[in-house]
Coordinates of C-alpha atoms and ligand atoms in Angstrom, one line a residue:
Chain A
M1 CA 111.3 88.0 59.4
S2 CA 109.3 88.9 62.7
T3 CA 106.0 87.4 63.8
S4 CA 103.3 89.3 65.4
P5 CA 103.5 88.3 69.1
L6 CA 99.7 88.1 69.0
L7 CA 99.8 85.3 66.3
L8 CA 102.1 83.0 68.1
A9 CA 99.8 84.0 71.2
M10 CA 96.7 82.8 69.4
L11 CA 98.0 79.7 68.1
G12 CA 99.6 78.6 71.6
D13 CA 96.2 79.5 73.5
A14 CA 94.7 76.1 74.5
R15 CA 91.1 77.7 73.4
L16 CA 92.1 77.1 69.6
P17 CA 89.7 74.6 68.3
S18 CA 92.5 72.0 67.2
G19 CA 91.5 69.2 69.3
G20 CA 94.3 69.8 71.9
H21 CA 92.4 69.0 74.9
T22 CA 92.4 65.2 73.9
Q23 CA 96.1 65.1 74.4
S24 CA 98.3 64.5 77.5
A25 CA 102.1 64.9 75.4
G26 CA 102.4 61.2 76.3
L27 CA 101.8 62.1 80.3
E28 CA 99.6 59.9 80.8
P29 CA 100.9 56.5 80.6
A30 CA 104.3 58.0 82.1
L31 CA 102.0 58.6 85.2
R32 CA 100.7 55.2 85.0
A33 CA 104.4 53.7 84.7
G34 CA 105.5 55.2 87.6
L35 CA 106.5 58.6 87.2
T36 CA 105.7 60.9 89.9
P37 CA 104.6 64.7 89.5
A38 CA 107.3 66.0 90.9
G39 CA 109.0 64.5 88.1
V40 CA 106.7 66.3 85.1
P41 CA 109.2 69.4 84.8
A42 CA 112.2 66.8 84.4
Y43 CA 110.1 64.4 82.2
L44 CA 109.7 67.8 79.8
R45 CA 113.1 68.5 79.2
S46 CA 113.4 65.1 78.5
R47 CA 111.0 65.4 75.4
L48 CA 112.3 68.8 74.4
R49 CA 115.7 67.2 73.7
T50 CA 114.1 64.0 72.2
V51 CA 110.7 63.6 70.2
T52 CA 109.5 67.3 70.7
R53 CA 112.9 68.6 69.4
V54 CA 111.7 65.8 66.1
E55 CA 108.4 67.5 66.3
A56 CA 109.8 71.0 66.1
G57 CA 112.6 70.2 63.5
T58 CA 110.0 69.0 61.5
A59 CA 107.7 71.8 61.4
V60 CA 110.3 74.3 60.5
V61 CA 111.5 71.8 58.0
A62 CA 108.0 71.6 56.5
R63 CA 107.6 75.3 56.8
A64 CA 110.8 76.1 54.1
V65 CA 109.6 73.3 51.6
A66 CA 106.3 74.8 51.5
A67 CA 107.6 78.7 51.1
G68 CA 109.7 76.8 48.3
G69 CA 107.2 75.2 46.8
G70 CA 108.7 71.7 47.1
D71 CA 106.8 68.8 48.0
L72 CA 105.7 67.9 51.7
A73 CA 105.3 64.3 51.2
E74 CA 109.2 63.9 51.7
V75 CA 108.4 65.8 54.7
E76 CA 105.8 63.5 56.1
A77 CA 108.4 60.7 55.4
A78 CA 111.2 61.9 56.8
W79 CA 109.0 62.8 60.1
A80 CA 107.7 59.0 60.2
A81 CA 110.5 57.2 59.9
R82 CA 111.8 59.7 63.3
T83 CA 108.4 58.4 64.8
P84 CA 108.4 54.7 65.3
S85 CA 105.4 54.3 67.4
P86 CA 102.4 53.4 65.0
A87 CA 100.3 55.2 68.0
L88 CA 101.8 58.0 67.7
R89 CA 102.3 58.2 64.0
A90 CA 98.6 57.7 64.1
N91 CA 97.7 60.6 66.6
G92 CA 100.2 63.2 65.3
R93 CA 97.8 62.6 61.9
R94 CA 94.6 62.9 63.9
L95 CA 96.1 66.2 65.3
G96 CA 97.0 67.3 61.6
R97 CA 93.6 67.1 60.8
G98 CA 92.5 69.1 63.2
Y99 CA 95.4 71.8 62.8
L100 CA 94.3 71.5 58.7
R101 CA 90.7 72.4 59.8
V102 CA 92.3 75.2 61.6
L103 CA 94.2 76.0 58.5
Q104 CA 91.5 76.2 55.8
T105 CA 89.4 78.2 58.2
L106 CA 91.5 81.0 58.9
W107 CA 93.9 81.1 56.2
P108 CA 91.9 79.6 53.5
G109 CA 93.8 78.5 50.2
P110 CA 94.5 75.2 47.9
V111 CA 95.9 72.6 49.7
D112 CA 97.4 69.0 48.3
A113 CA 94.6 66.5 48.4
R114 CA 97.0 64.4 50.5
A115 CA 96.9 66.9 53.2
R116 CA 94.7 65.0 55.3
T117 CA 97.0 62.0 55.7
W118 CA 99.7 64.5 57.2
S119 CA 101.0 64.7 60.5
R120 CA 100.4 67.9 63.1
P121 CA 104.1 69.1 62.6
V122 CA 104.0 69.0 58.9
V123 CA 100.3 70.7 58.7
L124 CA 102.0 73.2 60.9
G125 CA 105.1 73.9 59.0
L126 CA 102.5 74.6 56.0
L127 CA 100.2 76.8 58.2
A128 CA 103.6 78.9 59.2
H129 CA 104.1 79.4 55.5
R130 CA 100.7 80.7 55.0
A131 CA 100.4 82.7 58.2
A132 CA 104.1 84.3 57.9
L133 CA 105.3 82.7 61.2
A134 CA 108.5 82.9 61.5
P135 CA 110.8 79.4 61.5
A136 CA 111.9 79.9 65.3
D137 CA 108.5 81.2 66.4
V138 CA 106.7 78.0 64.7
A139 CA 109.4 75.9 67.0
R140 CA 109.1 77.7 69.9
L141 CA 104.9 77.0 69.4
V142 CA 105.6 73.5 68.8
G143 CA 107.7 73.3 72.1
Y144 CA 105.1 75.9 74.0
D145 CA 102.1 73.3 73.3
D146 CA 104.0 70.3 74.6
V147 CA 104.5 71.9 77.4
Q148 CA 101.2 73.3 78.5
T149 CA 99.7 70.0 76.8
A150 CA 101.4 68.0 79.5
T151 CA 100.9 70.1 82.9
A152 CA 97.5 70.9 81.8
A153 CA 97.0 67.2 81.7
L154 CA 98.5 66.3 85.1
L155 CA 95.9 69.2 86.4
K156 CA 93.2 66.5 85.4
L157 CA 95.0 63.1 86.2
E158 CA 97.2 64.2 89.6
P159 CA 95.3 67.5 90.4
Q160 CA 98.3 70.2 91.7
D161 CA 97.9 73.6 92.8
P162 CA 97.8 75.1 89.2
L163 CA 100.1 78.0 89.7
L164 CA 102.8 75.3 91.0
T165 CA 102.2 74.0 87.4
A166 CA 101.7 77.6 85.7
A167 CA 105.4 78.2 87.2
W168 CA 106.9 75.1 85.8
V169 CA 106.4 76.1 82.2
N170 CA 107.4 79.3 83.2
G171 CA 110.8 77.9 84.3
L172 CA 110.7 75.7 80.8
L173 CA 110.8 78.7 78.8
P174 CA 114.5 78.9 78.5
D175 CA 114.5 75.4 77.4
I176 CA 111.6 76.1 75.0
D177 CA 113.5 79.0 73.2
E178 CA 117.1 76.7 73.5
M179 CA 115.4 73.7 71.6
A180 CA 113.8 76.0 68.8
A181 CA 117.1 78.1 68.6
Q182 CA 118.4 74.8 67.6
V183 CA 116.3 74.0 64.8
A184 CA 115.4 77.3 63.8
R185 CA 117.7 76.9 60.7
L186 CA 116.7 73.6 59.5
R187 CA 115.5 73.5 55.5
T188 CA 115.6 70.0 54.3
P189 CA 114.1 66.9 55.7
E190 CA 117.1 65.0 56.0
Q191 CA 118.3 67.4 58.4
I192 CA 115.0 67.0 61.0
P193 CA 116.6 65.8 64.0
A194 CA 115.9 61.9 64.7
H195 CA 116.4 61.7 68.6
G196 CA 114.8 58.6 69.8
A197 CA 112.6 58.4 73.9
P198 CA 112.4 54.5 73.5
L199 CA 110.1 54.7 77.2
I200 CA 107.9 57.0 75.9
E201 CA 107.4 55.5 72.5
R202 CA 106.9 52.4 74.6
W203 CA 104.3 53.9 77.0
A204 CA 102.5 55.3 74.2
E205 CA 102.0 51.7 73.0
T206 CA 100.5 50.3 75.7
H207 CA 98.1 53.4 76.1
D208 CA 96.9 53.1 72.7
T209 CA 94.8 49.7 74.0
A210 CA 94.2 50.8 77.5
T211 CA 90.4 51.2 78.0
E212 CA 90.4 53.3 80.7
R213 CA 92.0 56.8 79.5
L214 CA 91.3 60.4 79.8
F215 CA 93.4 61.4 76.6
S216 CA 94.2 60.0 73.3
A217 CA 97.9 60.1 73.4
Chain B
M1 CA 70.0 85.2 64.3
P2 CA 71.1 84.8 60.9
E3 CA 70.4 81.0 60.2
N4 CA 71.9 79.2 57.2
T5 CA 69.6 76.9 55.8
T6 CA 71.2 74.7 53.2
A7 CA 68.5 74.8 49.7
T8 CA 69.5 72.0 48.4
A9 CA 69.5 68.5 50.0
P10 CA 72.7 67.8 52.2
V11 CA 75.3 65.2 51.1
R12 CA 75.9 63.5 54.4
A13 CA 74.2 61.7 56.9
M14 CA 72.2 63.8 60.0
R15 CA 74.3 64.4 63.2
L16 CA 71.8 63.9 66.0
G17 CA 73.4 64.8 69.6
V18 CA 72.3 63.4 72.2
A19 CA 73.4 65.3 75.8
G20 CA 72.0 65.7 79.7
P21 CA 73.3 65.0 82.7
V22 CA 75.1 61.6 84.1
G23 CA 72.7 58.5 84.4
T24 CA 69.5 60.0 82.6
G25 CA 69.7 57.4 80.3
K26 CA 71.3 58.8 77.2
S27 CA 73.1 55.4 76.0
S28 CA 69.6 53.6 76.6
L29 CA 68.4 55.6 74.5
I30 CA 70.6 55.3 72.0
A31 CA 70.2 52.0 72.2
T32 CA 66.6 51.9 72.1
L33 CA 67.1 54.3 69.0
C34 CA 69.4 51.7 67.5
R35 CA 66.9 48.8 67.8
A36 CA 63.9 51.2 66.2
L37 CA 65.5 52.5 63.3
A38 CA 68.3 50.1 62.6
G39 CA 66.2 48.1 60.3
E40 CA 65.3 51.5 58.3
L41 CA 68.4 53.4 58.5
R42 CA 71.8 53.5 58.3
L43 CA 73.7 54.4 61.6
G44 CA 76.5 54.7 63.5
V45 CA 77.1 56.2 67.2
I46 CA 80.0 58.3 68.6
T47 CA 80.3 58.1 72.6
N48 CA 82.2 60.3 74.3
D49 CA 83.0 58.4 77.6
I50 CA 84.9 60.7 80.5
Y51 CA 87.0 58.0 81.5
T52 CA 86.4 54.7 80.0
D53 CA 84.6 53.2 76.8
E54 CA 82.3 51.9 79.1
D55 CA 79.2 53.4 77.3
A56 CA 80.7 52.1 73.5
R57 CA 81.1 48.9 75.3
F58 CA 77.5 49.0 76.6
L59 CA 76.3 49.9 73.5
R60 CA 78.3 47.0 71.9
S61 CA 77.0 44.3 74.1
A62 CA 73.2 45.7 73.7
G63 CA 73.4 43.8 70.3
V64 CA 71.5 47.0 68.4
L65 CA 74.0 47.4 65.6
D66 CA 77.5 46.1 64.2
P67 CA 80.4 46.9 67.0
E68 CA 81.9 48.7 64.8
R69 CA 79.9 51.4 63.8
I70 CA 79.8 52.3 67.5
R71 CA 83.0 54.3 68.5
P72 CA 84.6 56.0 71.2
V73 CA 86.1 59.5 71.5
E74 CA 88.4 60.6 74.5
T75 CA 87.6 63.9 75.6
G76 CA 90.7 65.1 77.9
A77 CA 88.1 65.1 81.0
C78 CA 86.2 67.5 79.2
P79 CA 83.2 66.4 77.8
H80 CA 81.7 70.0 77.6
T81 CA 84.3 71.1 75.6
A82 CA 84.3 68.2 73.3
I83 CA 80.8 68.9 72.2
R84 CA 80.9 72.7 71.8
D85 CA 84.1 75.0 72.5
D86 CA 86.3 72.8 70.4
V87 CA 84.6 69.9 68.6
T88 CA 87.5 68.8 66.0
A89 CA 87.8 65.0 68.1
N90 CA 84.4 64.3 67.6
L91 CA 83.7 65.7 64.0
L92 CA 86.8 64.0 63.0
A93 CA 85.5 61.1 64.3
A94 CA 81.6 61.8 62.7
E95 CA 84.0 62.3 59.1
D96 CA 85.5 58.7 59.5
M97 CA 82.4 56.4 60.4
E98 CA 80.9 58.0 57.6
A99 CA 84.4 57.7 55.2
D100 CA 84.5 53.9 56.7
F101 CA 80.7 53.1 56.6
G102 CA 79.1 55.8 54.2
P103 CA 76.6 56.4 52.8
L104 CA 74.8 56.8 56.4
D105 CA 71.5 58.0 57.2
L106 CA 72.4 59.3 60.9
V107 CA 75.4 59.6 63.5
V108 CA 74.2 59.9 67.1
I109 CA 76.9 61.3 69.2
E110 CA 76.4 60.7 72.9
S111 CA 77.8 63.4 75.1
G112 CA 79.7 62.2 78.0
G113 CA 77.1 63.2 80.9
D114 CA 77.7 66.7 82.1
N115 CA 75.9 69.4 83.6
L116 CA 72.7 71.5 82.8
T117 CA 74.7 73.8 80.6
A118 CA 76.5 71.4 78.1
T119 CA 75.1 71.5 74.6
F120 CA 76.4 70.7 71.5
S121 CA 78.2 73.1 69.1
P122 CA 75.9 73.7 65.7
A123 CA 79.7 72.8 64.0
L124 CA 79.0 69.6 65.4
V125 CA 75.7 68.4 65.4
D126 CA 72.2 68.7 62.8
A127 CA 69.9 68.1 65.6
Q128 CA 70.5 67.8 69.3
L129 CA 68.3 66.2 72.2
F130 CA 68.5 66.9 76.3
V131 CA 67.6 63.8 78.6
L132 CA 66.5 64.5 82.1
D133 CA 64.8 61.5 84.0
V134 CA 62.4 61.4 86.9
A135 CA 64.5 60.3 89.2
G136 CA 67.0 63.1 89.3
G137 CA 63.7 65.1 90.5
G138 CA 60.6 67.0 89.4
D139 CA 62.4 70.5 89.9
V140 CA 65.2 69.8 87.4
V141 CA 63.2 71.0 84.4
R142 CA 62.6 74.5 86.5
K143 CA 66.1 74.9 86.7
G144 CA 66.3 75.7 83.1
G145 CA 69.6 76.0 81.2
P146 CA 70.3 76.2 77.6
G147 CA 69.9 72.2 77.0
I148 CA 66.4 72.5 78.8
A149 CA 64.9 75.6 77.0
R150 CA 66.4 75.0 73.5
A151 CA 67.7 71.9 72.8
D152 CA 65.5 70.5 69.8
L153 CA 64.0 67.8 71.8
L154 CA 63.9 67.9 75.7
V155 CA 63.4 64.3 76.9
I156 CA 62.0 63.2 80.1
N157 CA 63.2 60.0 80.7
K158 CA 61.9 56.8 83.4
T159 CA 58.9 57.7 83.4
D160 CA 57.9 54.2 84.8
L161 CA 60.1 55.3 87.9
G162 CA 57.8 58.1 88.9
P163 CA 55.5 56.4 91.6
Y164 CA 58.8 55.4 93.4
V165 CA 60.6 58.6 93.2
G166 CA 57.5 60.8 94.2
V167 CA 57.9 62.8 91.1
D168 CA 54.3 63.7 89.3
V169 CA 55.2 62.8 85.8
A170 CA 52.7 64.8 83.8
R171 CA 53.5 68.0 85.7
M172 CA 57.4 67.5 85.1
A173 CA 56.2 67.3 81.2
R174 CA 54.3 70.2 81.4
E175 CA 56.9 72.3 83.3
G176 CA 59.3 71.1 80.6
R177 CA 56.9 72.7 78.0
E178 CA 56.2 76.0 79.4
A179 CA 60.0 76.2 79.7
R180 CA 60.9 75.5 76.5
E181 CA 57.7 78.0 75.1
G182 CA 55.8 75.3 73.1
S183 CA 59.0 73.1 72.0
P184 CA 58.7 69.7 71.9
V185 CA 59.1 67.4 75.0
V186 CA 58.6 63.7 74.9
A187 CA 58.4 61.6 78.6
L188 CA 59.9 58.3 77.6
S189 CA 60.4 55.2 79.3
R190 CA 61.8 52.3 77.4
H191 CA 58.7 50.2 78.9
D192 CA 56.2 52.5 77.2
E193 CA 56.3 51.3 73.8
A194 CA 54.3 54.3 72.8
S195 CA 56.5 56.3 74.2
V196 CA 59.1 55.1 72.2
R197 CA 57.4 55.2 68.6
T198 CA 57.1 59.1 69.9
L199 CA 60.7 59.2 69.9
T200 CA 61.4 57.9 66.9
D201 CA 58.9 59.6 65.0
W202 CA 60.4 62.9 66.4
V203 CA 64.1 61.4 64.7
R204 CA 62.3 60.5 61.2
D205 CA 60.8 63.6 60.7
A206 CA 64.1 66.0 62.1
L207 CA 65.8 63.6 59.6
T208 CA 62.9 64.5 56.9
R209 CA 63.2 68.3 57.6
Y210 CA 66.9 67.9 57.4
R211 CA 67.1 66.4 54.3
T212 CA 64.8 68.7 52.7
G213 CA 66.8 71.9 53.6
N214 CA 64.0 72.5 56.2
H215 CA 66.1 72.2 59.1
A216 CA 69.0 74.6 60.6
P217 CA 70.7 74.0 63.5
V218 CA 69.9 75.6 66.4
D219 CA 73.0 76.8 69.0
P220 CA 71.1 76.3 72.4
G221 CA 73.8 79.4 73.8
P222 CA 75.1 80.6 76.8
M223 CA 71.9 82.2 78.4
A224 CA 70.6 80.0 81.1
P225 CA 67.3 80.9 82.4
H226 CA 67.9 80.1 86.5
F227 CA 66.6 80.7 89.9
H228 CA 68.1 82.7 92.4
A229 CA 68.4 80.8 96.0
D230 CA 66.0 83.3 97.8
Q231 CA 63.4 82.3 95.3
D232 CA 63.3 78.9 95.8
A233 CA 62.6 79.3 99.1
G234 CA 59.1 78.7 99.1
D235 CA 57.2 76.7 96.8
A236 CA 59.8 76.3 94.2
G237 CA 56.7 75.5 91.4
D238 CA 55.9 78.9 92.1
A239 CA 59.1 80.6 91.4
H240 CA 59.4 82.4 88.7
P241 CA 62.3 81.5 85.7
H242 CA 64.1 84.6 84.2
T243 CA 67.0 85.3 82.2
H244 CA 70.0 87.1 82.2
A245 CA 71.1 88.5 78.8
H246 CA 74.9 87.9 78.7
G247 CA 75.3 88.7 75.3
P248 CA 73.2 87.8 71.8
T249 CA 73.2 84.0 71.3
H250 CA 75.6 83.2 69.1
P251 CA 74.8 82.5 65.6
D252 CA 77.3 80.3 65.2
G253 CA 78.1 78.4 61.8
T254 CA 77.0 75.3 60.1
T255 CA 78.9 72.5 59.2
D256 CA 78.9 72.6 55.3
A257 CA 78.5 69.3 53.2
D258 CA 82.4 68.5 53.4
G259 CA 82.4 68.7 57.5
T260 CA 84.5 71.8 57.5
A261 CA 83.0 74.5 59.3
D262 CA 83.3 77.8 60.5
A263 CA 83.9 76.5 63.9
H264 CA 85.1 79.8 65.5
H265 CA 83.3 80.8 68.4
G266 CA 84.2 82.8 71.2
H267 CA 82.1 80.5 74.1
A268 CA 85.1 80.1 76.3
P269 CA 85.5 82.7 79.3
A270 CA 89.0 84.3 79.4
N271 CA 90.2 82.0 82.3
A272 CA 88.6 78.7 81.9
G273 CA 91.2 77.0 79.6
H274 CA 89.5 73.7 78.3
G275 CA 86.5 74.7 80.0
A276 CA 84.3 71.7 81.6
Ligands
LIG301 N1 63.5 52.4 84.8 C1 64.0 53.0 83.9 N2 65.4 52.9 83.9 C2 66.5 53.2 82.7 C3 65.5 53.7 81.6 N3 66.4 54.1 80.6 C4 67.5 53.5 81.5 N4 67.5 52.9 82.2 C5 68.4 53.1 83.5 O1 69.2 54.2 83.7 C6 70.6 53.9 83.9 C7 71.7 54.6 83.5 O2 71.6 54.7 82.4 P1 72.4 54.6 80.8 O3 72.0 54.8 79.7 O4 73.5 54.5 81.2 O5 72.4 56.7 81.2 P2 73.7 57.4 80.1 O6 73.1 58.8 80.9 O7 74.0 57.1 79.3 O8 74.6 57.5 81.6 P3 76.3 58.5 81.6 O9 76.6 58.0 79.9 O10 77.1 57.6 82.6 O11 75.9 59.8 82.0 C8 70.6 52.1 83.6 O12 70.8 51.9 85.1 C9 69.6 52.3 82.7 O13 69.4 50.7 82.6 C10 64.2 53.6 81.8 O14 63.2 54.1 80.6 N5 63.3 53.2 82.7
LIG302 MG1 76.2 56.9 78.2

């Protein structure tokens, strides 16, 4: 199954109105906890091996379950079990509602009444099924979005030469492809990887109660 | 321009946007509205602070509304994006507010103070105010922009300060009306009871129009009448604003009753990313 490269470009474009501009991929609290801008590429590689891989795996499995007419609530439960931070779960579900608006407007059709409470990777999986996005491509989308979200947020938090961060993203593309290849064949909720990133999860909790912040998470 | 006018009464609260540059008095105006209307209308407020929840805290501490009904939304340093190019976060906050406290009559959304081109998408609000203040200078109305020219109501705030900053308030209001081709302008001061009544009457009227389906959200659009620097050189009061047609005003979709919207605009320039 092949996806139109333009569909992937559109879904990966920051201008897609899904609420992405409120996000920093955990970067805002990470910088506050002492991460330096130079450490951002390594931070993103760590995410691609842990939390982002869980997200991408969830999206791939949700796509497969939606294609097979299964119950996405089971995928949602598997994602929640692998996302220990309540702040990250709440944020993921807010983002899910944003993508649900995109889904219902661009690929309308009946959706489960519980879909409003599902997280972004589960809704993205459903969207991938409806829009005929290949499994590896929805995983690539999750990885690419994570990397672009953090680097775009860095330009607001610790301004850099925007071409420098664009070069970082370019340098991370093979890592995104590699992560996508690792999760592309997953089919069932129990196959979703369960990598934790305790610091990222703790920072997300601290951030949730901060009164000075540019980004939701 | 095709505008969708709902034939039947809408089921959700009217959403009123309040935009305008930093410090012109948006939060204070919302506090004034809450104070005047809380007895007769069920209200909710959403703030878009740029860096803190300062506005939400100010409004909560003003004691004009149940603190729970005042909620801040983060905008990722893009107050402009959050009210126009990608309204998702604000729309979800408005939906949640109604789900938690509904039914409500009016949800007021304060934009993070931004520039003269920052206006609300009709996918987010049903009507919008654009707030300037006399302390920003009498010439600001002549600079034009979509908010000044086409917001549902232009507010020229802090008129009590006119004598201290050397601004002729009557002239500023008149030039505002001229820039708007007759659309309403309120010269406001929270110290001037009559002006506050004019404002609250306008809000009541807007709500009535919204409820009877006689109000269609208007996109102030991307066109901004402006001056060229050389034309500004002489007496600015005689300069003529003109408009560059950058394309048609977008007949954007309106929000339907369950809060979903055809929010697919092409506003953002190709290189703008998140805009703002
Ligand atoms: N003299 C006078 N001052 C006013 C009036 N309305 C507001 N102010 C003052 O103007 C200042 C800014 O008011 P805010 O309501 O915080 O303005 P804002 O537009 O919400 O500001 P941002 O959210 O930071 O963009 C405050 O010091 C207010 O007390 C008025 O009618 N008269
Ligand atoms: Mg304010």
